[in-house]
Short mmCIF file of C-alpha atoms and ligand atoms in Angstrom, two decimals:
data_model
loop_
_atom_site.label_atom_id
_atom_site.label_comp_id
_atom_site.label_asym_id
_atom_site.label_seq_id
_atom_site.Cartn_x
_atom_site.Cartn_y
_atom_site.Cartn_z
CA UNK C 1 41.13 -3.92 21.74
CA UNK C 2 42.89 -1.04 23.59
CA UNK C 3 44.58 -2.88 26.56
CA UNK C 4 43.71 -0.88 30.19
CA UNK C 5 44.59 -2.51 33.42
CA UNK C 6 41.15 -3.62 34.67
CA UNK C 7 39.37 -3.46 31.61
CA UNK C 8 39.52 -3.76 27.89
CA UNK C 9 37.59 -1.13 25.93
CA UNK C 10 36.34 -2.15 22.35
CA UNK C 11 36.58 1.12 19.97
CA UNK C 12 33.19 1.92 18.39
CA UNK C 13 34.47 1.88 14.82
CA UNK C 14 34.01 -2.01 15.04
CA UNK C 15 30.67 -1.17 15.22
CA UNK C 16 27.84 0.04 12.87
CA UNK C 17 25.13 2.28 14.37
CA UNK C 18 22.61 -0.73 14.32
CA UNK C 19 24.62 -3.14 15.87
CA UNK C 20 25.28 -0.77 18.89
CA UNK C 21 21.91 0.54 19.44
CA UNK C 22 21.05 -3.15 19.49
CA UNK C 23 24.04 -4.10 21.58
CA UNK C 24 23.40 -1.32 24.27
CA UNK C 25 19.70 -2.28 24.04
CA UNK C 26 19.00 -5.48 24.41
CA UNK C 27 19.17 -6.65 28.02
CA UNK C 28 16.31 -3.48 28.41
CA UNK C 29 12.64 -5.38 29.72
CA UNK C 30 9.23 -4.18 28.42
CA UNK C 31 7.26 -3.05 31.27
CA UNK C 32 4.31 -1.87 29.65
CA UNK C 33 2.10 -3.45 27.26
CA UNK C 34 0.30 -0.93 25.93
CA UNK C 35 3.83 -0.38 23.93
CA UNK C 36 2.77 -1.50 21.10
CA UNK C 37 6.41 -1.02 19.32
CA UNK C 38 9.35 0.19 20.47
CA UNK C 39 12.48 0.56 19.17
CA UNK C 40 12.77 -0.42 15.45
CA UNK C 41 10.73 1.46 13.41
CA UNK C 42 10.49 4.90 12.48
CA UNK C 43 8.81 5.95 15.71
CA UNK C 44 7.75 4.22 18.75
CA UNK C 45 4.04 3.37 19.26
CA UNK C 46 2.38 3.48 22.74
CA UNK C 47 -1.51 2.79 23.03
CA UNK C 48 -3.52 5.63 24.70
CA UNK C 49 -7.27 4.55 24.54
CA UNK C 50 -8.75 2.22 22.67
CA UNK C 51 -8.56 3.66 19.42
CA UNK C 52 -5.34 6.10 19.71
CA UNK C 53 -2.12 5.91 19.96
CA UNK C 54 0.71 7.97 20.98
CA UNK C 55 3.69 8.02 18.78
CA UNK C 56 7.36 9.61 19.27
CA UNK C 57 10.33 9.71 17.86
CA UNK C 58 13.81 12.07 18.30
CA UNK C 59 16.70 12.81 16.60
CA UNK C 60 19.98 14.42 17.67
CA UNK C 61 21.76 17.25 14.31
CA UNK C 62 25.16 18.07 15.32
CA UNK C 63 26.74 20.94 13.86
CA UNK C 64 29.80 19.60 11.73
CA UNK C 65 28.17 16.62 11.33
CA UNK C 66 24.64 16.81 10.51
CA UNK C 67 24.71 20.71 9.39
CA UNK C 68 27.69 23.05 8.34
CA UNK C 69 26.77 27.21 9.39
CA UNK C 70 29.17 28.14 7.10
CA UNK C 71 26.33 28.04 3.77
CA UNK C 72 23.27 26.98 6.01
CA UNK C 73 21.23 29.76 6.83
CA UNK C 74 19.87 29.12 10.72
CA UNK C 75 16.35 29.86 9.80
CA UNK C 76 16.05 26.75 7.14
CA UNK C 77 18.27 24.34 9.98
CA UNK C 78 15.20 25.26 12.44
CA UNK C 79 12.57 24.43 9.49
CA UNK C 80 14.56 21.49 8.50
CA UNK C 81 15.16 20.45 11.86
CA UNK C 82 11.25 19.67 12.85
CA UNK C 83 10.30 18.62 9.64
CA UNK C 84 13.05 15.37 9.42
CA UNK C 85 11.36 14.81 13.37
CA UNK C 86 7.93 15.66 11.23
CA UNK C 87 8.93 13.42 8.83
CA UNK C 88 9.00 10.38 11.19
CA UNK C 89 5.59 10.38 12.12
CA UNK C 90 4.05 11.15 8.56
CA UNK C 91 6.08 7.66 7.76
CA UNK C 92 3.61 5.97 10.27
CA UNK C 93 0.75 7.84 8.64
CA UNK C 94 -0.06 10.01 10.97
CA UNK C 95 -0.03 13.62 11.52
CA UNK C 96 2.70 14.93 14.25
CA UNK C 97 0.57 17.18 16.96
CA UNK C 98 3.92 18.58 19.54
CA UNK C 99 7.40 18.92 19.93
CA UNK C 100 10.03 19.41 22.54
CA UNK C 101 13.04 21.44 21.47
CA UNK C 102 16.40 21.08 22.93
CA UNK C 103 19.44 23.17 22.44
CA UNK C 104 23.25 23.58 23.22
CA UNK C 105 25.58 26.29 22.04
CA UNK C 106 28.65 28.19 22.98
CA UNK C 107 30.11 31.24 22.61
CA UNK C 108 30.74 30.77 18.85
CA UNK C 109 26.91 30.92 18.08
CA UNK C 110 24.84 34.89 18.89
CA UNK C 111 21.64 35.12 20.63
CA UNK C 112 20.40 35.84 16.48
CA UNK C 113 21.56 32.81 15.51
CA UNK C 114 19.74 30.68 17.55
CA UNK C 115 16.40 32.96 17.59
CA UNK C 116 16.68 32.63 13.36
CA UNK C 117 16.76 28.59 14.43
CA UNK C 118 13.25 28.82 16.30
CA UNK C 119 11.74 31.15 13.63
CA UNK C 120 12.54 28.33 11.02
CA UNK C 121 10.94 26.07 13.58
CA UNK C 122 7.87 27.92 14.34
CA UNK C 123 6.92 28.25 10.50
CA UNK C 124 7.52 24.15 10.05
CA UNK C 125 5.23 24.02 13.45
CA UNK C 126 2.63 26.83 11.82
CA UNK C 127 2.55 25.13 7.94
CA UNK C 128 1.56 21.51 9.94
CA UNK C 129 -0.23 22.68 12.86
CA UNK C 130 2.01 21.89 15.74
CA UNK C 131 2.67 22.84 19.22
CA UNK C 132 6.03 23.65 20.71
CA UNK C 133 5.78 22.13 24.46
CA UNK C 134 8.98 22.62 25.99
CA UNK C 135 12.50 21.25 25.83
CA UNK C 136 16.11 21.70 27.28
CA UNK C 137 18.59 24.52 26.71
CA UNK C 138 22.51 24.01 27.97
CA UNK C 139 25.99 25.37 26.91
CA UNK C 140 28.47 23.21 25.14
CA UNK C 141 32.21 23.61 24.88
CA UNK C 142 32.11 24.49 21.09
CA UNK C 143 29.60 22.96 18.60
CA UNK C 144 26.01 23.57 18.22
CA UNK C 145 23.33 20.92 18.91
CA UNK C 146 19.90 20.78 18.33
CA UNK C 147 17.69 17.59 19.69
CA UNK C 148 13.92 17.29 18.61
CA UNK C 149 11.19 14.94 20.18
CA UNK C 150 8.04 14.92 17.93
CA UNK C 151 4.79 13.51 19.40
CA UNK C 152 1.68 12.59 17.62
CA UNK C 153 -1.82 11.30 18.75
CA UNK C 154 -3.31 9.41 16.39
CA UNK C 155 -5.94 6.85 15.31
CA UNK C 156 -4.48 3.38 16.16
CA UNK C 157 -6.03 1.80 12.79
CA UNK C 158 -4.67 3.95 10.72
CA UNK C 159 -1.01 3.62 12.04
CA UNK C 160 1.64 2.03 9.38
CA UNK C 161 4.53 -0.22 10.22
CA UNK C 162 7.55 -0.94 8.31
CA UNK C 163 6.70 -4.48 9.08
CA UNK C 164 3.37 -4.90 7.25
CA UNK C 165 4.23 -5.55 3.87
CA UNK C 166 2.95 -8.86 1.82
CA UNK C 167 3.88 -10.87 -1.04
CA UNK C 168 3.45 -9.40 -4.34
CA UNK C 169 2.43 -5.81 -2.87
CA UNK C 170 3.64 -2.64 -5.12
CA UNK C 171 6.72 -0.95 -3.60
CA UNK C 172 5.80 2.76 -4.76
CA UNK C 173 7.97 6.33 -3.94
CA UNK C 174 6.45 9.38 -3.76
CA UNK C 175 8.85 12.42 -5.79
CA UNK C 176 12.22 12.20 -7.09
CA UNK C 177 15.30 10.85 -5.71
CA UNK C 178 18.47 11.57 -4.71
CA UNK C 179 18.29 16.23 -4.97
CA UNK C 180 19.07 16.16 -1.27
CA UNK C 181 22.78 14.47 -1.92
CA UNK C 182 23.03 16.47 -5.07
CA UNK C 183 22.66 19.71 -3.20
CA UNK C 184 24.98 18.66 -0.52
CA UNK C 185 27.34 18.17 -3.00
CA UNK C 186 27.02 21.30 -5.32
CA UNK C 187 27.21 22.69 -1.45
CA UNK C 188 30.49 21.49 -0.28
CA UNK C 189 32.46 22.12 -3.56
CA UNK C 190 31.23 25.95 -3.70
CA UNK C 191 32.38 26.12 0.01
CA UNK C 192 36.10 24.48 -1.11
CA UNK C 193 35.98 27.15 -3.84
CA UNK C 194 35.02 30.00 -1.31
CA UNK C 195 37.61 28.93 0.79
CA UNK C 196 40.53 28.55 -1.55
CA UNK C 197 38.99 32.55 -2.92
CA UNK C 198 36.69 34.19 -1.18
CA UNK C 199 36.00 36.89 -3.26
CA UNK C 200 34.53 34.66 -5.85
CA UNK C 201 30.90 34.70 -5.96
CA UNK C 202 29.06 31.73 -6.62
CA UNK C 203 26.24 31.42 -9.38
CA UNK C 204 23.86 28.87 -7.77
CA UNK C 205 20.64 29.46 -9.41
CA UNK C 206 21.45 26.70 -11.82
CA UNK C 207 21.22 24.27 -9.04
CA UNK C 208 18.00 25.90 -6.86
CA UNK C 209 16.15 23.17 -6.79
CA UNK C 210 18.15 20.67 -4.86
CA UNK C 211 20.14 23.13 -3.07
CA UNK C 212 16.58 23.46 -1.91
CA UNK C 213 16.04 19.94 -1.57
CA UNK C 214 19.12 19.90 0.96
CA UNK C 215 18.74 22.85 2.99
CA UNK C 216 14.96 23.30 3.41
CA UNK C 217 13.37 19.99 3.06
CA UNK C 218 9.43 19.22 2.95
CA UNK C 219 8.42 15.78 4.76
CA UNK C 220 5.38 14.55 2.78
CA UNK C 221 2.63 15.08 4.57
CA UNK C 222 0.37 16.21 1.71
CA UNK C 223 0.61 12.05 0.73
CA UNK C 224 -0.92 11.21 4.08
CA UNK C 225 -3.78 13.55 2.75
CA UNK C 226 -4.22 11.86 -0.60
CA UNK C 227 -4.23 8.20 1.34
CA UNK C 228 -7.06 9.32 3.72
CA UNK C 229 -9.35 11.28 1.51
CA UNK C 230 -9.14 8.09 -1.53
CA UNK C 231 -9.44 5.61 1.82
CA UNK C 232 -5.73 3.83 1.29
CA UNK C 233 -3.85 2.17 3.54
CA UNK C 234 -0.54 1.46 2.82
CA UNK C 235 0.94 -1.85 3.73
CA UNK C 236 4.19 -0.77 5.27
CA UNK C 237 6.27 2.63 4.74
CA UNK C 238 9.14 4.60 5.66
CA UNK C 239 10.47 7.77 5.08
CA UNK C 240 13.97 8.26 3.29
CA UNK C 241 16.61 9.92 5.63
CA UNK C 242 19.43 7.56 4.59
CA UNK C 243 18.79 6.29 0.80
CA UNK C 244 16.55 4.16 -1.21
CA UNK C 245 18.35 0.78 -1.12
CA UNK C 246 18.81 1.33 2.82
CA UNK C 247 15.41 2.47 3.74
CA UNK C 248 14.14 -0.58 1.16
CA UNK C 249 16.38 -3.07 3.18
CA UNK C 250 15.09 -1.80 6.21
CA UNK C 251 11.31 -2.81 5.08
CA UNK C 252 12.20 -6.02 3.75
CA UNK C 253 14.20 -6.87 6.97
CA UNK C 254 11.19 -5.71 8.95
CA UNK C 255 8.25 -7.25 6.89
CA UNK C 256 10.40 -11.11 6.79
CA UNK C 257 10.21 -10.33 2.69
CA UNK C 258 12.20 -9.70 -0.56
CA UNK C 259 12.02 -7.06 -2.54
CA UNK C 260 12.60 -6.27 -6.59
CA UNK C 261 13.21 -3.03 -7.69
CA UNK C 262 13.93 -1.46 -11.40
CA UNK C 263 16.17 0.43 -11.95
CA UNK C 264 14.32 2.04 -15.34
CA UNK C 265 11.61 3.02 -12.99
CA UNK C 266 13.80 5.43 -10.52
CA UNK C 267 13.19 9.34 -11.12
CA UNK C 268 15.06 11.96 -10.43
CA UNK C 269 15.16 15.74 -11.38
CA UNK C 270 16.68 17.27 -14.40
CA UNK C 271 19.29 18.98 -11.94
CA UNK C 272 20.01 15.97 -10.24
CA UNK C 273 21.05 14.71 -13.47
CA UNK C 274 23.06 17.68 -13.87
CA UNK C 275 25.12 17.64 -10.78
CA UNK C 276 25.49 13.44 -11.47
CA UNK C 277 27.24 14.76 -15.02
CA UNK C 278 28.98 17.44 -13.35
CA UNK C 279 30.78 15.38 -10.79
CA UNK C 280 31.30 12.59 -12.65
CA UNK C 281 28.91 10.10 -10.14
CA UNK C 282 26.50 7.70 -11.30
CA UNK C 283 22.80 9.10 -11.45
CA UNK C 284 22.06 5.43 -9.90
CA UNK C 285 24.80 6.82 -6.33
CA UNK C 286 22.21 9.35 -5.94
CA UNK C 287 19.37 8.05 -6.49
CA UNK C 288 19.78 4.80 -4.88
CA UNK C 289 22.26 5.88 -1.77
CA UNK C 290 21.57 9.84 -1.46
CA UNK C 291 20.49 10.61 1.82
CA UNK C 292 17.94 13.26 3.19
CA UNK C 293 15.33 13.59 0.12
CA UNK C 294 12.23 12.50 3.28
CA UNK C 295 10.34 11.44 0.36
CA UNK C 296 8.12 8.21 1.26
CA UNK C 297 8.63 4.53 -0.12
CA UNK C 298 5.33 2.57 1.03
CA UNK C 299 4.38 -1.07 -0.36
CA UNK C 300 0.47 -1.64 -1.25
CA UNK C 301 -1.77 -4.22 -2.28
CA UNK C 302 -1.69 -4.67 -6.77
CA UNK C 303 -5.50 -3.82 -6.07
CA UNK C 304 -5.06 -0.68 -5.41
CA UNK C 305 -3.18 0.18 -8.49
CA UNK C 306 -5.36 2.73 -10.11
CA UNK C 307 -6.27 4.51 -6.95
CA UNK C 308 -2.27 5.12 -6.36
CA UNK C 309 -1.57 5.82 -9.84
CA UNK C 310 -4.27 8.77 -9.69
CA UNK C 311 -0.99 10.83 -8.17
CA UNK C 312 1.21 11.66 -10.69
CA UNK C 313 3.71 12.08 -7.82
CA UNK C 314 3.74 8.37 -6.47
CA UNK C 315 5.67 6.22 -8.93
CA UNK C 316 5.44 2.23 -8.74
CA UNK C 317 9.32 1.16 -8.85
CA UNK C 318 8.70 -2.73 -7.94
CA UNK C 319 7.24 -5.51 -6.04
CA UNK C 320 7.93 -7.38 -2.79
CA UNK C 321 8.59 -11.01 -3.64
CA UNK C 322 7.61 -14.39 -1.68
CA UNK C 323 10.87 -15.16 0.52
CA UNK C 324 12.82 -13.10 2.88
CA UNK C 325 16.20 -12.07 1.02
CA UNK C 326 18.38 -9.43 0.23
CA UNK C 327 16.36 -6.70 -1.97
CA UNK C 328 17.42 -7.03 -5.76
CA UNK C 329 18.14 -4.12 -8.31
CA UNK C 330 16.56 -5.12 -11.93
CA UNK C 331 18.92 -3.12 -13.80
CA UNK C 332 18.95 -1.40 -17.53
CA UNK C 333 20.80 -4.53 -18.92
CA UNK C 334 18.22 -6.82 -17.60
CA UNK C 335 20.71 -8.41 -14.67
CA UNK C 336 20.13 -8.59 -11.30
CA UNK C 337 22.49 -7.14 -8.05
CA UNK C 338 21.96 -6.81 -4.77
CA UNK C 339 20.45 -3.48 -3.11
CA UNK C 340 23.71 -3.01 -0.35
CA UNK C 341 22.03 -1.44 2.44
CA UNK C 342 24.57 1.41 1.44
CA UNK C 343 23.97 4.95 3.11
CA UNK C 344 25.62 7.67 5.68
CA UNK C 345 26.32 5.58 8.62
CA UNK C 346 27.42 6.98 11.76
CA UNK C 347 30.86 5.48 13.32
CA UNK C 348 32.40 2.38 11.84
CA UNK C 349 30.89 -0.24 9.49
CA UNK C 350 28.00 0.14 6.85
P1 ADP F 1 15.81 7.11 12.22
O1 ADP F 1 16.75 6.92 11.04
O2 ADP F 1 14.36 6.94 11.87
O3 ADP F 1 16.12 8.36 12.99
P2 ADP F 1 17.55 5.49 13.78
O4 ADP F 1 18.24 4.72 12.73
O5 ADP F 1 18.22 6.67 14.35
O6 ADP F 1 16.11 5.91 13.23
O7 ADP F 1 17.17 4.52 14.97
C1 ADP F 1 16.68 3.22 14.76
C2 ADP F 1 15.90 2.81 16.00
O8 ADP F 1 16.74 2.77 17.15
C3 ADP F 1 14.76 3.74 16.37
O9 ADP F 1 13.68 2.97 16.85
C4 ADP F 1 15.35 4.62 17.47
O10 ADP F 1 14.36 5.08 18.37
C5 ADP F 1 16.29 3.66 18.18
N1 ADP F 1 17.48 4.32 18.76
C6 ADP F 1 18.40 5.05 18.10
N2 ADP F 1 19.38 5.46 18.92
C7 ADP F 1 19.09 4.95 20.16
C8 ADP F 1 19.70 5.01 21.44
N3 ADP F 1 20.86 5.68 21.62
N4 ADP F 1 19.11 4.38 22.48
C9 ADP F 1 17.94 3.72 22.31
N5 ADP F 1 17.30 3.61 21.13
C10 ADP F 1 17.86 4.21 20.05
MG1 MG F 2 17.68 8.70 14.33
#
């Protein structure tokens, strides 16, 4: 505590994100009950009519924190920033219909910059069919900050919780895991290099793919295609901003289950793999705790397991279990540890 006169002030750090959006939260009422969830899942769910619903969700990048302009070109920020905000509503299974752009920037950014932001912006909004319908625009002391609001109306019975999962249901991801981190990584150390030389010219093309994977993600929406036209529903789902093992404790938390996942059944690309040797890092780090891949993990019912094998892109990578517990890793050895809802955390604990 940091002693003041009147009044003591508690510094966030002693805080994890979770605990203060819950902390600052809590004492709110619900007014409305055609709020059919609010905060707690990947977006919030209001009912329209009486088959639709109108979902939303936001999310705040902040340059030096969330993006870097020094090897991210503006145009793939703009396309990456709607489709993470896309992203969020294709893990309800739904398709996201408008957004609201806001914006802040100083005199360190050019009117360019910002227009090559809402070009990358408008294509994401053009590939998924979605309308721009305002948003904010202010000046900021130094660093750049973008803030989307994504909308989507949708049919209420086909809406997906993270809280729907049941006992003995497949936990299934859709691509590979862990290329976003990778790129990030391959990322920063070419920028320490360029720094410490500058006239040295890096050779990426080894390393497209998840420099890709990192700088110009693709949320899966084609998967919410594949579920409606072979009529499945999954059980629960979320989207992977912050890591497989936190995005799994997430569902289990939210669905009252457990959770057993093997660790022989993880994928991840041939470059992954590359940048794991490279750096020395476990291919397990990436793959379980790499952020930013917006690939979907969804449980199902064990009935449907031909229909979801049909996509060579889903893998089955374990099975929710009876009791509510901490989410288990079956590893190559045969042992079992504990998924640590490990990840990027904003301010102080994880
Ligand atoms: P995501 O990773 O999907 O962006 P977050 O972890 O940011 O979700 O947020 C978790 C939940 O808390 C969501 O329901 C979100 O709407 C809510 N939330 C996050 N920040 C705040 C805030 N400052 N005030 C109120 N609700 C918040
Ligand atoms: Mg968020």
């Amino acid at each position: 505590m940091i002693e003041n006169k009147e009044v003591k002030f508690t510094p966030l750090i002693q805080f994890n994100e979770f605990e203060l959006i819950h902390e600052w939260t809590k004492n709110f009422k619900q007014y409305h009950p055609n709020l059919l969830k609010g905060i707690g899942d990947d977006c919030a769910v209001q009912q329209i009519s009486e088959n639709q619903v109108l979902l939303t969700s936001t999310d705040l990048l902040v340059e030096g924190v969330h993006f870097d302009l020094s090897y991210t070109p503006p145009i793939h920020l703009g396309y990456k920033s709607a489709m993470v905000n896309f992203s969020d509503i294709i893990a309800m299974n739904a398709m996201p219909t408008s957004i609201t752009v806001s914006i802040a920037c100083s005199n360190f950014h050019s009117f360019e910059l910002i227009q090559q932001i809402y070009q990358g912006i408008q294509i994401a909004c053009d590939e998924l069919q979605v309308d721009l319908i305002g948003g904010d625009t202010s000046s900021s002391r130094k660093d750049l900050i973008i803030s989307i609001t994504v909308n989507s109306i949708f049919d209420k019975e086909k809406i997906v919780y993270r809280s729907g999962a049941k006992h003995a249901d497949l936990i299934c991801v859709t691509g590979d895991l862990g290329a976003a981190y990778a790129g990030l990584q391959i990322l920063e150390r070419e920028k320490q290099v360029f720094l410490q030389n500058p006239n040295v010219q890096p050779d990426l093309n080894e390393y497209d793919y998840v420099i890709e994977r990192q700088l110009r993600p693709r949320a899966r929406y084609d998967m919410i295609r594949f579920f409606n036209e072979n009529q499945l529903q999954p059980s629960s789902m979320i989207d992977i901003s912050d890591g497989l093992s936190n995005e799994i404790n997430h569902l289990s938390k939210a669905s009252k289950l457990g959770a057993v996942i093997y660790q022989d059944k993880l994928y991840s690309d041939y470059q992954t793999q590359k940048v794991s040797e490279l750096l020395n890092i476990p291919l397990t780090t990436f793959m379980l705790y790499g952020g930013e891949d917006y690939e979907l993990i969804f449980t199902i019912s064990p009935q449907k397991y031909n229909e979801v094998t049909k996509n060579k892109d889903i893998r089955i990578i374990g099975y929710m279990t009876e009791q509510f517990s901490e989410p288990m890793l079956l590893q190559l050895d045969e042992s079992y540890i504990p998924l640590k809802p490990y990840g990027y955390h904003h301010f102080g604990k994880s």
